[in-house]
Amino acid sequence: MRPSLLLPKHTPTLLRQQQQQQNVSRGVFGCTVAAREQGHHPHHHQQLQLHTAATSTTSSSSTSSVNADEISHFSALASSWWDPHGPSRPLHLMNPLRHDFIADCLASSPEAATPLSPPAAAGTQTRGLRYLDVGCGGGIFAESAARRPGTHSVTAIDPSATILGVARQHARRDPTLTTGTPAEPKLQYLNASIETLPLPAAPERLFDVVTLFEVVEHVDRPAAFLDACGWFVRPGGWLVLSTIARTWTSWLTTNVLAEDVLRVVPRGTHDWRKYINADELRAHFEDGARPVVMGVVYVPGLGWKKVGGSEKLGNYFFAVQKRDVVRDRQNKINRNWGVRL
């Protein structure tokens, strides 16, 4: 009998285990205070590194969140990534909700009246949003984000060269995706993990929206992974992800029904032990972050639907806005002087 058909043991998630093993103070979000104060970034992970949980499997290095078994599993599905009726069908159906959720997050921001990204140069038109899509896979979200009128550029990264080959080949079908500049194309794919991606040298080249869709439950060291992603979010920008809650309901729907019974997704796609609950993410980003959560439910024949409160059962979106410390200080000064921005 397959392990997924046995009742799972309710053990702490990797994220919670890591936080228990190393009690660190968190900053605005996305890095530990110790790391930020010492000037470390994702390429100097001695401070960001949290302990590995016992349930982790093979990773590519001692400081990497990349799990080699996960990469092998999804690389085998690369050729069918863009088949809307294939194994990636749930991702295709979920994609519109991804954009809706990001739009809701941006609309909820106090800075929504003005674009997060500044003009590229004095006297030029204010540009749109700069996206970083982490664990982009075959590019379902990355391509659609690049086509949106409010987008300046999309950088999409994935550690699987096989999957990126499919993504690049598909993107060539649309000439509009080849626009932009040599330094910053409209859409670019990079074979990298978040730990190996160079941090932009200039603060204005950080990203307005960093996305991790259906990724965090597939990595090793998720707490350190989230911290590393946070370095790339500009102050006032958003870290947006989707994942699955670790509940009895999600075990039944994703492991038993989706994989074993209905075969909607290939066996081995999900590891229930690596699921993360929304409350655990809230605790991880508790210092000054502004969380937004939206539960979604898959309805056969209708696709994904927003259902309030369902984040406690299974799939959900989660986002936090990175505090703009400089702006916060200025707002406080202005309030003290009776000035309204």
GROMACS .gro file of C-alpha atoms in nm:
model
  341
    1MET     CA    1   0.000   0.000   0.000
    2ARG     CA    2   0.131   0.344  -0.091
    3PRO     CA    3   0.234   0.565   0.204
    4SER     CA    4  -0.016   0.831   0.092
    5LEU     CA    5  -0.298   0.583   0.147
    6LEU     CA    6  -0.206   0.552   0.514
    7LEU     CA    7  -0.328   0.809   0.762
    8PRO     CA    8  -0.050   1.071   0.787
    9LYS     CA    9   0.113   1.155   1.115
   10HIS     CA   10   0.042   1.513   1.214
   11THR     CA   11   0.396   1.643   1.253
   12PRO     CA   12   0.503   2.010   1.252
   13THR     CA   13   0.561   2.156   0.909
   14LEU     CA   14   0.915   2.227   0.792
   15LEU     CA   15   0.858   2.598   0.838
   16ARG     CA   16   0.751   2.560   1.200
   17GLN     CA   17   1.031   2.314   1.276
   18GLN     CA   18   1.291   2.554   1.142
   19GLN     CA   19   1.154   2.842   1.346
   20GLN     CA   20   1.156   2.628   1.660
   21GLN     CA   21   1.512   2.514   1.600
   22GLN     CA   22   1.652   2.865   1.556
   23ASN     CA   23   1.472   3.147   1.732
   24VAL     CA   24   1.559   3.457   1.529
   25SER     CA   25   1.422   3.810   1.524
   26ARG     CA   26   1.266   3.909   1.196
   27GLY     CA   27   1.296   4.242   1.022
   28VAL     CA   28   1.057   4.421   0.787
   29PHE     CA   29   1.025   4.079   0.627
   30GLY     CA   30   1.229   3.851   0.412
   31CYS     CA   31   1.547   3.833   0.615
   32THR     CA   32   1.661   3.788   0.971
   33VAL     CA   33   1.766   4.094   1.162
   34ALA     CA   34   2.109   3.941   1.215
   35ALA     CA   35   2.157   3.892   0.842
   36ARG     CA   36   2.033   4.238   0.749
   37GLU     CA   37   2.244   4.419   1.006
   38GLN     CA   38   2.556   4.237   0.890
   39GLY     CA   39   2.485   4.314   0.527
   40HIS     CA   40   2.426   3.956   0.416
   41HIS     CA   41   2.215   3.871   0.115
   42PRO     CA   42   2.113   3.537  -0.041
   43HIS     CA   43   2.468   3.466  -0.154
   44HIS     CA   44   2.595   3.474   0.206
   45HIS     CA   45   2.351   3.239   0.370
   46GLN     CA   46   2.533   3.159   0.691
   47GLN     CA   47   2.296   3.394   0.875
   48LEU     CA   48   1.987   3.321   0.668
   49GLN     CA   49   2.040   2.946   0.690
   50LEU     CA   50   1.791   2.773   0.918
   51HIS     CA   51   1.824   2.412   1.022
   52THR     CA   52   1.708   2.135   0.792
   53ALA     CA   53   1.401   1.941   0.902
   54ALA     CA   54   1.411   1.566   0.925
   55THR     CA   55   1.155   1.526   0.646
   56SER     CA   56   1.373   1.699   0.387
   57THR     CA   57   1.503   1.480   0.108
   58THR     CA   58   1.784   1.530  -0.141
   59SER     CA   59   1.887   1.892  -0.196
   60SER     CA   60   2.146   2.021  -0.438
   61SER     CA   61   2.372   2.178  -0.174
   62SER     CA   62   2.388   2.252   0.197
   63THR     CA   63   2.252   2.604   0.148
   64SER     CA   64   2.005   2.546  -0.133
   65SER     CA   65   1.628   2.517  -0.109
   66VAL     CA   66   1.626   2.313  -0.431
   67ASN     CA   67   1.518   1.952  -0.386
   68ALA     CA   68   1.667   1.726  -0.654
   69ASP     CA   69   1.383   1.475  -0.632
   70GLU     CA   70   1.125   1.748  -0.692
   71ILE     CA   71   1.321   1.882  -0.991
   72SER     CA   72   1.338   1.535  -1.142
   73HIS     CA   73   0.966   1.481  -1.092
   74PHE     CA   74   0.857   1.806  -1.258
   75SER     CA   75   1.119   1.789  -1.533
   76ALA     CA   76   0.959   1.463  -1.643
   77LEU     CA   77   0.635   1.658  -1.697
   78ALA     CA   78   0.798   1.937  -1.901
   79SER     CA   79   0.671   1.828  -2.243
   80SER     CA   80   0.308   1.844  -2.128
   81TRP     CA   81   0.335   2.173  -1.936
   82TRP     CA   82   0.140   2.375  -2.192
   83ASP     CA   83  -0.127   2.110  -2.253
   84PRO     CA   84  -0.439   2.265  -2.094
   85HIS     CA   85  -0.588   1.919  -2.055
   86GLY     CA   86  -0.270   1.748  -1.929
   87PRO     CA   87  -0.112   1.710  -1.583
   88SER     CA   88  -0.073   2.090  -1.554
   89ARG     CA   89  -0.443   2.155  -1.614
   90PRO     CA   90  -0.502   2.268  -1.252
   91LEU     CA   91  -0.231   2.533  -1.296
   92HIS     CA   92  -0.385   2.661  -1.620
   93LEU     CA   93  -0.725   2.688  -1.452
   94MET     CA   94  -0.580   2.864  -1.148
   95ASN     CA   95  -0.386   3.126  -1.345
   96PRO     CA   96  -0.668   3.384  -1.376
   97LEU     CA   97  -0.712   3.378  -0.998
   98ARG     CA   98  -0.343   3.451  -0.956
   99HIS     CA   99  -0.383   3.779  -1.143
  100ASP     CA  100  -0.704   3.861  -0.957
  101PHE     CA  101  -0.532   3.808  -0.624
  102ILE     CA  102  -0.234   4.026  -0.716
  103ALA     CA  103  -0.471   4.300  -0.833
  104ASP     CA  104  -0.656   4.284  -0.501
  105CYS     CA  105  -0.328   4.311  -0.310
  106LEU     CA  106  -0.213   4.613  -0.509
  107ALA     CA  107  -0.553   4.778  -0.466
  108SER     CA  108  -0.535   4.729  -0.088
  109SER     CA  109  -0.200   4.906  -0.065
  110PRO     CA  110  -0.188   5.265   0.064
  111GLU     CA  111   0.054   5.334  -0.221
  112ALA     CA  112  -0.187   5.197  -0.484
  113ALA     CA  113  -0.264   5.547  -0.608
  114THR     CA  114   0.087   5.568  -0.751
  115PRO     CA  115   0.289   5.294  -0.922
  116LEU     CA  116   0.531   5.112  -0.694
  117SER     CA  117   0.810   5.143  -0.947
  118PRO     CA  118   0.959   5.488  -1.009
  119PRO     CA  119   1.015   5.631  -1.359
  120ALA     CA  120   1.310   5.478  -1.541
  121ALA     CA  121   1.462   5.824  -1.584
  122ALA     CA  122   1.368   6.185  -1.528
  123GLY     CA  123   1.114   6.307  -1.780
  124THR     CA  124   1.015   5.958  -1.895
  125GLN     CA  125   0.679   5.793  -1.855
  126THR     CA  126   0.634   5.602  -1.531
  127ARG     CA  127   0.683   5.237  -1.609
  128GLY     CA  128   0.475   4.945  -1.496
  129LEU     CA  129   0.540   4.668  -1.249
  130ARG     CA  130   0.855   4.460  -1.240
  131TYR     CA  131   0.785   4.093  -1.160
  132LEU     CA  132   1.008   3.812  -1.037
  133ASP     CA  133   0.846   3.469  -1.078
  134VAL     CA  134   1.031   3.213  -0.864
  135GLY     CA  135   0.990   2.849  -0.964
  136CYS     CA  136   0.823   2.956  -1.288
  137GLY     CA  137   0.803   2.609  -1.441
  138GLY     CA  138   0.693   2.621  -1.803
  139GLY     CA  139   0.594   2.987  -1.778
  140ILE     CA  140   0.215   2.978  -1.746
  141PHE     CA  141   0.206   3.275  -1.510
  142ALA     CA  142   0.521   3.446  -1.640
  143GLU     CA  143   0.390   3.471  -1.997
  144SER     CA  144   0.049   3.598  -1.893
  145ALA     CA  145   0.204   3.855  -1.658
  146ALA     CA  146   0.433   3.983  -1.934
  147ARG     CA  147   0.131   4.045  -2.158
  148ARG     CA  148  -0.057   4.257  -1.906
  149PRO     CA  149  -0.063   4.630  -1.988
  150GLY     CA  150   0.059   4.730  -1.642
  151THR     CA  151   0.376   4.520  -1.665
  152HIS     CA  152   0.723   4.661  -1.726
  153SER     CA  153   0.912   4.330  -1.722
  154VAL     CA  154   0.903   3.973  -1.593
  155THR     CA  155   1.209   3.781  -1.478
  156ALA     CA  156   1.125   3.413  -1.435
  157ILE     CA  157   1.361   3.166  -1.272
  158ASP     CA  158   1.360   2.789  -1.230
  159PRO     CA  159   1.633   2.539  -1.138
  160SER     CA  160   1.521   2.294  -1.408
  161ALA     CA  161   1.690   2.356  -1.742
  162THR     CA  162   1.455   2.104  -1.902
  163ILE     CA  163   1.141   2.291  -1.802
  164LEU     CA  164   1.294   2.627  -1.898
  165GLY     CA  165   1.361   2.489  -2.245
  166VAL     CA  166   0.988   2.433  -2.283
  167ALA     CA  167   0.913   2.779  -2.144
  168ARG     CA  168   1.149   2.956  -2.383
  169GLN     CA  169   1.024   2.760  -2.683
  170HIS     CA  170   0.664   2.848  -2.605
  171ALA     CA  171   0.744   3.217  -2.549
  172ARG     CA  172   0.897   3.242  -2.898
  173ARG     CA  173   0.549   3.200  -3.043
  174ASP     CA  174   0.455   3.548  -2.923
  175PRO     CA  175   0.669   3.830  -3.072
  176THR     CA  176   0.537   4.078  -2.815
  177LEU     CA  177   0.727   3.892  -2.545
  178THR     CA  178   1.061   3.973  -2.711
  179THR     CA  179   1.027   4.350  -2.662
  180GLY     CA  180   1.203   4.556  -2.398
  181THR     CA  181   1.573   4.631  -2.383
  182PRO     CA  182   1.878   4.402  -2.395
  183ALA     CA  183   1.943   4.489  -2.032
  184GLU     CA  184   1.584   4.415  -1.931
  185PRO     CA  185   1.368   4.222  -2.179
  186LYS     CA  186   0.993   4.211  -2.145
  187LEU     CA  187   1.021   3.844  -2.044
  188GLN     CA  188   1.342   3.663  -1.957
  189TYR     CA  189   1.394   3.311  -1.826
  190LEU     CA  190   1.695   3.231  -1.609
  191ASN     CA  191   1.813   2.887  -1.503
  192ALA     CA  192   1.867   2.974  -1.138
  193SER     CA  193   1.744   2.920  -0.785
  194ILE     CA  194   1.666   3.211  -0.557
  195GLU     CA  195   1.996   3.147  -0.377
  196THR     CA  196   2.204   3.178  -0.695
  197LEU     CA  197   2.015   3.470  -0.851
  198PRO     CA  198   2.227   3.789  -0.828
  199LEU     CA  199   2.069   4.056  -0.612
  200PRO     CA  200   2.014   4.378  -0.815
  201ALA     CA  201   2.291   4.628  -0.749
  202ALA     CA  202   2.055   4.927  -0.745
  203PRO     CA  203   1.755   4.942  -0.508
  204GLU     CA  204   1.530   5.075  -0.785
  205ARG     CA  205   1.583   4.750  -0.975
  206LEU     CA  206   1.429   4.538  -0.701
  207PHE     CA  207   1.094   4.383  -0.786
  208ASP     CA  208   0.747   4.520  -0.722
  209VAL     CA  209   0.591   4.172  -0.712
  210VAL     CA  210   0.775   3.848  -0.630
  211THR     CA  211   0.560   3.540  -0.694
  212LEU     CA  212   0.595   3.182  -0.564
  213PHE     CA  213   0.299   2.994  -0.707
  214GLU     CA  214   0.273   2.631  -0.596
  215VAL     CA  215   0.640   2.635  -0.500
  216VAL     CA  216   0.699   2.662  -0.126
  217GLU     CA  217   0.557   2.314  -0.058
  218HIS     CA  218   0.816   2.167  -0.296
  219VAL     CA  219   1.136   2.319  -0.155
  220ASP     CA  220   1.372   2.226   0.124
  221ARG     CA  221   1.423   2.480   0.405
  222PRO     CA  222   1.108   2.682   0.327
  223ALA     CA  223   1.174   2.941   0.598
  224ALA     CA  224   1.516   3.025   0.458
  225PHE     CA  225   1.369   3.012   0.107
  226LEU     CA  226   1.104   3.271   0.196
  227ASP     CA  227   1.368   3.489   0.358
  228ALA     CA  228   1.584   3.472   0.045
  229CYS     CA  229   1.288   3.570  -0.174
  230GLY     CA  230   1.222   3.867   0.051
  231TRP     CA  231   1.554   4.026  -0.039
  232PHE     CA  232   1.427   4.081  -0.393
  233VAL     CA  233   1.106   4.266  -0.296
  234ARG     CA  234   1.133   4.643  -0.306
  235PRO     CA  235   1.002   4.842  -0.006
  236GLY     CA  236   0.628   4.874  -0.060
  237GLY     CA  237   0.628   4.572  -0.292
  238TRP     CA  238   0.456   4.238  -0.247
  239LEU     CA  239   0.558   3.878  -0.193
  240VAL     CA  240   0.274   3.666  -0.332
  241LEU     CA  241   0.241   3.289  -0.311
  242SER     CA  242  -0.005   3.004  -0.334
  243THR     CA  243   0.026   2.677  -0.147
  244ILE     CA  244  -0.172   2.413   0.042
  245ALA     CA  245  -0.271   2.392   0.408
  246ARG     CA  246  -0.163   2.085   0.602
  247THR     CA  247  -0.501   1.942   0.702
  248TRP     CA  248  -0.687   1.613   0.688
  249THR     CA  249  -0.899   1.757   0.408
  250SER     CA  250  -0.596   1.848   0.196
  251TRP     CA  251  -0.444   1.503   0.249
  252LEU     CA  252  -0.767   1.342   0.130
  253THR     CA  253  -0.812   1.571  -0.172
  254THR     CA  254  -0.453   1.610  -0.296
  255ASN     CA  255  -0.294   1.277  -0.208
  256VAL     CA  256  -0.578   1.027  -0.209
  257LEU     CA  257  -0.832   1.167  -0.456
  258ALA     CA  258  -0.617   1.377  -0.694
  259GLU     CA  259  -0.324   1.133  -0.717
  260ASP     CA  260  -0.456   0.787  -0.631
  261VAL     CA  261  -0.821   0.788  -0.737
  262LEU     CA  262  -0.889   1.053  -1.002
  263ARG     CA  263  -0.530   1.070  -1.131
  264VAL     CA  264  -0.573   1.444  -1.195
  265VAL     CA  265  -0.203   1.491  -1.118
  266PRO     CA  266   0.078   1.234  -1.133
  267ARG     CA  267   0.158   1.029  -0.826
  268GLY     CA  268   0.430   1.179  -0.611
  269THR     CA  269   0.339   1.540  -0.693
  270HIS     CA  270   0.244   1.624  -0.334
  271ASP     CA  271   0.407   1.556   0.001
  272TRP     CA  272   0.150   1.630   0.270
  273ARG     CA  273   0.422   1.670   0.533
  274LYS     CA  274   0.560   1.974   0.349
  275TYR     CA  275   0.231   2.165   0.336
  276ILE     CA  276   0.222   2.493   0.529
  277ASN     CA  277  -0.075   2.647   0.707
  278ALA     CA  278  -0.167   3.013   0.664
  279ASP     CA  279  -0.124   3.080   1.036
  280GLU     CA  280   0.232   2.955   1.015
  281LEU     CA  281   0.303   3.195   0.731
  282ARG     CA  282   0.146   3.478   0.931
  283ALA     CA  283   0.378   3.397   1.220
  284HIS     CA  284   0.679   3.389   0.989
  285PHE     CA  285   0.601   3.737   0.855
  286GLU     CA  286   0.461   3.883   1.176
  287ASP     CA  287   0.701   4.177   1.208
  288GLY     CA  288   0.534   4.465   1.028
  289ALA     CA  289   0.400   4.263   0.738
  290ARG     CA  290   0.051   4.318   0.600
  291PRO     CA  291  -0.090   3.972   0.514
  292VAL     CA  292  -0.369   3.903   0.266
  293VAL     CA  293  -0.515   3.551   0.245
  294MET     CA  294  -0.765   3.404  -0.003
  295GLY     CA  295  -0.888   3.044   0.006
  296VAL     CA  296  -0.974   2.866  -0.318
  297VAL     CA  297  -1.153   2.540  -0.391
  298TYR     CA  298  -1.141   2.328  -0.706
  299VAL     CA  299  -1.490   2.248  -0.834
  300PRO     CA  300  -1.495   1.974  -1.101
  301GLY     CA  301  -1.632   2.113  -1.424
  302LEU     CA  302  -1.609   2.472  -1.301
  303GLY     CA  303  -1.244   2.513  -1.206
  304TRP     CA  304  -1.107   2.710  -0.912
  305LYS     CA  305  -1.341   2.930  -0.708
  306LYS     CA  306  -1.280   3.176  -0.426
  307VAL     CA  307  -1.434   3.046  -0.103
  308GLY     CA  308  -1.399   3.250   0.213
  309GLY     CA  309  -1.238   3.059   0.498
  310SER     CA  310  -1.130   2.766   0.281
  311GLU     CA  311  -0.763   2.851   0.340
  312LYS     CA  312  -0.803   2.642   0.656
  313LEU     CA  313  -0.889   2.337   0.447
  314GLY     CA  314  -0.662   2.324   0.142
  315ASN     CA  315  -0.541   2.553  -0.137
  316TYR     CA  316  -0.498   2.922  -0.069
  317PHE     CA  317  -0.320   3.239  -0.177
  318PHE     CA  318  -0.108   3.436   0.068
  319ALA     CA  319   0.064   3.772   0.028
  320VAL     CA  320   0.257   4.018   0.242
  321GLN     CA  321   0.360   4.372   0.163
  322LYS     CA  322   0.714   4.472   0.250
  323ARG     CA  323   0.716   4.775   0.471
  324ASP     CA  324   0.870   5.091   0.335
  325VAL     CA  325   1.059   5.200   0.645
  326VAL     CA  326   1.156   5.539   0.501
  327ARG     CA  327   0.797   5.615   0.401
  328ASP     CA  328   0.669   5.496   0.740
  329ARG     CA  329   0.904   5.734   0.917
  330GLN     CA  330   0.803   6.024   0.693
  331ASN     CA  331   0.434   5.949   0.749
  332LYS     CA  332   0.492   5.948   1.124
  333ILE     CA  333   0.669   6.285   1.104
  334ASN     CA  334   0.393   6.427   0.888
  335ARG     CA  335   0.124   6.303   1.127
  336ASN     CA  336   0.306   6.463   1.418
  337TRP     CA  337   0.305   6.792   1.226
  338GLY     CA  338  -0.052   6.755   1.107
  339VAL     CA  339   0.047   6.694   0.745
  340ARG     CA  340  -0.152   6.449   0.532
  341LEU     CA  341   0.005   6.281   0.229
   0.00000   0.00000   0.00000
